[in-house]
Structures are given as C-alpha cells and as structure tokens.
C-alpha cells in the first residue's frame, strides 16, 4: 500500500537554521569541527552558514571564517544563505558551491523578516540569482510560511503557487517549501502538493518541515507518497523560527534518517556518526537536543 | 490522494497506562477530579484504572475508590484492565462497563510482564473473558510488543496473527495492537495491517502507538489509510512502558486530536477542555507533560 522511493536526499540545515536560533553563540572552531563531523557522516548537502548582517543574526557572523576552514568533501555541496548582493559577494568570495535565497508566501511575514513587501523582494532576489548564475553557482529558493503565518494565519495555496512560480521564473534550481511555524498537517501537505504539481513545472522540490506540533514525520510520509525525495532537516532538532510564539523545532535529521532507514529508504547517511555529531554540538550548546533519537540516546547514557 | 475517515474514536488510556508509569502517586481525589474532567471533554471511552495487585502497580491500588467516585456519563464507556479472575471480580464489583485483558506477542515479554508463557496465558484470559461475558460486559484484548520486543527484537507477523486469532477465539470484542516500546515505523504498520486484514476476520481493531521515536502520528496516518478508526492515546503523552530502556511516551491524545481536527476528522472531543485537563494533571505530577501541544501551551503561558 505504501509506495516509497528507494533513495532520499537530506539537506542538513542545522549549522544555519539550527544555530541561528540558539541563544548561545558557538565558538567558530567548534562550528568548524561540527561541520567536519557532518561531512564525515555522509551528507551530500550542508547549508553551513548565512551571509547576513551580524546585526540581524550575530550567531552566524563568522560565516567567512567557517567557510575558509571547513574540510570540504568533493561529494558534498556546501551552501550558504544570502539575503542580498552583499551577502552573495561574501559567499562567492569564500567559494561556496550553492547559494540559497529566501522569501515568504505571507506579505506580513516577509516584511517582518526582511523589511520588504513580496513585490519589492523579487528584484532583489532576481539580481542575486542572476549574479550567482553568472558565477556558475546553483541557487536554491526557500519559500517560508507555506502552510501558515504567525501574523496572517492561513495562507491561500495560490499565494504559494505565485511566489514559487516567480522564483522559478528568476531561475532558481530548487524550491524548498517551509512550514516555518510547524502548523502543517498531512492533509494540508497533500492538498498543497497536489495543487503545486498541477500548476507548476519544476525539477526539484524540497520540503522543509518543523516538528512544533509533532506532525513533521507524518508530513514527510505524505510527501514521499507524492514523490518528493528531498527534505531539509536539522541534526538533533536544533533551531526553529524565532519570529513566532511557540514555534520551535526543525525536523530532526536523526529522527528522519531513523524512520527512512527503518522503512528501507536509503539516505547515504551513517546514523551512528550523526548521533556522535549531535552529541558533540549538544555538549557545546550546554542543552539537551530535542530530537527523539537524542532523548533515547541521552536516557541510555545515564 | 489522502483518503481519510470522517470520524475517529479515541480511547483515553492516560489514567491507567499513563499514571501506572509515573513515579509520583497521584492522590485518589485528584485522579477522580481528573477523570471527571476527561469525561467533560467528550470521550466515549476512558480506561480509568487497572485491577492488578498493588505490589505490581502501586500507582493504581485505588482502582476501587476511583471507580466508586467518578461521575459516570451515560455516553462514556468506563473500562478497567484486569490480569486475572481476581482482577475481574474487583472490576465487576465496581460496575465497570468493559474490561481489558492483555498479553504479549513476545513470549519473553509476556513472561517478564505476567510470569507466564503465551500458551499458559490463554486459559487464564479465557476464563476472564467468559466470566466477563456472562456478566454482560464487553472485553477488549491488548496485544503488546506487536512491532518489536525489548528482549526478542523483531516479532514475526505470524506471531501477532496467532495471538490475535487466539484472543478473538476466546471471544474478545476488540483487539488493540500495541507498539509497546515505540519502534514501529509506517512501512511496518502498513505490512502488519495488510497481513492481519488478509488473515483475520475482526470487527474492531484499535492501534496503540507510542511516540518514543517520533513516528506515532505517521503511524496513525498509515493506519487511517488502512481504514482503522480507533486509536488509544494518553493525554499529554503521560506514561509508557517501564520494561524497556528509553521506551517512554504514549502517543499524546492532545497531539492526536489536534492533527485529526486539522485534517477535518471528527473525534467528538473538545481540544480546549483536553488542554485544561492536561494542565490539571500536570500540576499534580509536578512535571512538564511531553506532548507537543503541552510544550506549545507551556511556552505560551510563560
């Protein structure tokens, strides 16, 4: 009855989406050591930092240093988030493999996040995408608040379709649809994916779930049934969105990998090495990581 | 794509399966007040306690007093777990509506749990079922370790089929299949349900998931797609199985209800009243309940 793909690609966003929402600033050398451990665990894709103004996200002010010192594996794509041309320049200077741009399907969330309307955002991202392409880089486009906005509530599917289409028109290579505040339910994922597949033509679509209300793995399951084979996640469940009350918890890579491997779906990742890497960053953050795998592991270590 | 039922029945096991695994003994009057709050939230079924020897489960030694003092709604079935004839007599004395018997699909787990082999268990349960029926009661049969055993590991599906068939032959009215240690993944649920539906003939089948590894709601989703419309859960995620390392966390009623209501599936439950009831028992246990809904709620209350 369950029709599952043989392989899934997991894009690790912990060093960016995870760390940017942690109150503790992890020392640069620890970030580098952590990312090197992630590379060793077998990822084909790591979003290692964000080239944004340190006033916005002080936790990631060392993107340049991190980029310069991580050991890059040829089989891994090292990507960074960039909000604008200045960010892109920083990222290109360090020789990233791919850049990510981002915007919201909700105008209010977009304004709160980057101080621009959705319409005002396109030309900014258009220039970034165009310049990144000229530099020979691939570009990923994040759409946030796809399944709900902390300010506007429900987001009509046509808004998601519109924003996605405009990003594709700008030339992005992959869309990543974000459930920024962790409100998506499986039925909604089913509806949105059905609609998107009917209305858009895309090569690569990734889903970016948060586990705020415990539904992330159920949402992954529906996405798999829709043929989606790329998922963003954050090791140990690090991070979340700071702009919404009660909105924490990226889908944990370790929980995702555990479920996929149990079901016979391959990821290329070594779960044991992932757990070691999670224990490493947990020790640097001085907190217990929220993933289920880490909770089981922490109990077993007592 | 997602074919969901219109209605689902949720059987609340928190006062039994939840409290029996909490180190704190909740005072009888608080249990009664809690169960009355549960009744007010709209449950059609509450497993309110267990008539087992207090040496085994001291947390539930007041089953008789609880039964005598809860306000029973005519629309709610009040059930109790009974391991043997002595337990059944206690339960019948207090006028329960239904009794539950239990055994394991794993011989080792069954022995550790009730000190009998699977074969030795049938005649004991047979007498209980027969006497309960004579007293005009319905009987529920729990099968535990359906998806894995802490001692034996994987459990072959034919063992689950065998134990289920024997319980049905004894005359039980409903089977409840338990993922005692929270290891089931959606593919496995799919496989087991496909096999069971082919090999057994039953009227009522309930699934009893634990969220130890975060997959409970994904497992519910697959079960719904198989036409299952009865689920056991524990408010706030109280409890779990004490016999296995790292095995905690019944599926939380509030997380389950939230997901179902979001998807348009009716449960007859009032989520707001459930949350109030969860806050009530949380205050008595002096701990933070692990459900996602409670985590969101606790954050919002800070």
Tab-separated table of C-alpha atoms in Angstrom, chain A residues 1-4 183 185-188 190 194 197 211-215 217-219 221-222 225-226 245-248 255 258-259 262-263 292-293 296 299-300, chain B residues 1-4 183 185-188 190 194 197 211-215 217-219 221-222 225-226 245-248 255 258-259 262-263 292-293 296 299-300:
chain	number	residue	atom	x	y	z
A	1	UNK	CA	0.000	0.000	0.000
A	2	UNK	CA	2.791	2.427	0.911
A	3	UNK	CA	4.752	3.289	-2.188
A	4	UNK	CA	8.129	4.657	-1.120
A	183	UNK	CA	1.499	24.019	11.664
A	185	UNK	CA	-0.847	18.717	8.810
A	186	UNK	CA	-0.690	15.769	6.394
A	187	UNK	CA	-3.975	16.631	4.702
A	188	UNK	CA	-2.743	20.167	4.043
A	190	UNK	CA	-1.426	16.580	0.413
A	194	UNK	CA	-1.425	18.235	-5.386
A	197	UNK	CA	2.190	19.716	-9.109
A	211	UNK	CA	8.068	19.429	14.292
A	212	UNK	CA	6.437	22.010	16.572
A	213	UNK	CA	3.192	20.034	16.791
A	214	UNK	CA	4.661	16.568	16.253
A	215	UNK	CA	3.447	16.135	12.684
A	217	UNK	CA	7.324	12.810	10.100
A	218	UNK	CA	3.673	12.308	9.118
A	219	UNK	CA	4.129	15.222	6.706
A	221	UNK	CA	5.323	10.403	4.772
A	222	UNK	CA	2.661	12.153	2.690
A	225	UNK	CA	3.821	9.370	-1.345
A	226	UNK	CA	3.740	12.439	-3.614
A	245	UNK	CA	5.452	32.235	19.722
A	246	UNK	CA	5.787	28.534	20.472
A	247	UNK	CA	7.411	27.894	17.137
A	248	UNK	CA	10.465	25.796	17.687
A	255	UNK	CA	14.627	11.195	13.597
A	258	UNK	CA	15.976	6.696	11.554
A	259	UNK	CA	12.459	6.493	10.089
A	262	UNK	CA	13.731	1.604	9.139
A	263	UNK	CA	11.463	1.730	6.109
A	292	UNK	CA	13.549	11.764	19.809
A	293	UNK	CA	16.729	9.925	18.875
A	296	UNK	CA	16.504	7.922	23.677
A	299	UNK	CA	18.491	8.190	28.528
A	300	UNK	CA	20.650	5.247	27.570
B	1	UNK	CA	-4.775	11.425	-2.561
B	2	UNK	CA	-5.207	11.043	1.202
B	3	UNK	CA	-8.387	9.143	1.882
B	4	UNK	CA	-9.400	9.812	5.482
B	183	UNK	CA	9.683	1.209	17.461
B	185	UNK	CA	7.614	2.682	11.521
B	186	UNK	CA	4.928	3.466	8.919
B	187	UNK	CA	6.139	0.791	6.489
B	188	UNK	CA	5.951	-1.837	9.223
B	190	UNK	CA	1.473	-0.973	6.587
B	194	UNK	CA	-2.085	-5.691	5.354
B	197	UNK	CA	-6.586	-7.924	7.320
B	211	UNK	CA	5.876	8.186	20.293
B	212	UNK	CA	9.300	7.154	21.582
B	213	UNK	CA	10.958	7.763	18.209
B	214	UNK	CA	8.576	10.442	16.947
B	215	UNK	CA	6.751	8.233	14.448
B	217	UNK	CA	1.425	10.301	14.151
B	218	UNK	CA	2.957	8.980	10.926
B	219	UNK	CA	1.858	5.507	12.063
B	221	UNK	CA	-1.729	8.266	9.249
B	222	UNK	CA	-0.928	4.904	7.641
B	225	UNK	CA	-5.335	4.886	5.221
B	226	UNK	CA	-5.945	1.220	6.131
B	245	UNK	CA	15.230	1.252	28.245
B	246	UNK	CA	14.425	4.531	26.534
B	247	UNK	CA	10.844	3.484	25.980
B	248	UNK	CA	8.607	6.266	27.116
B	255	UNK	CA	-1.362	15.833	19.635
B	258	UNK	CA	-5.021	18.328	17.061
B	259	UNK	CA	-3.836	16.529	13.939
B	262	UNK	CA	-6.801	19.943	11.497
B	263	UNK	CA	-7.409	17.336	8.822
B	292	UNK	CA	3.847	18.826	21.628
B	293	UNK	CA	0.581	20.589	22.366
B	296	UNK	CA	3.471	24.887	22.876
B	299	UNK	CA	5.635	28.236	26.301
B	300	UNK	CA	2.662	30.479	25.660
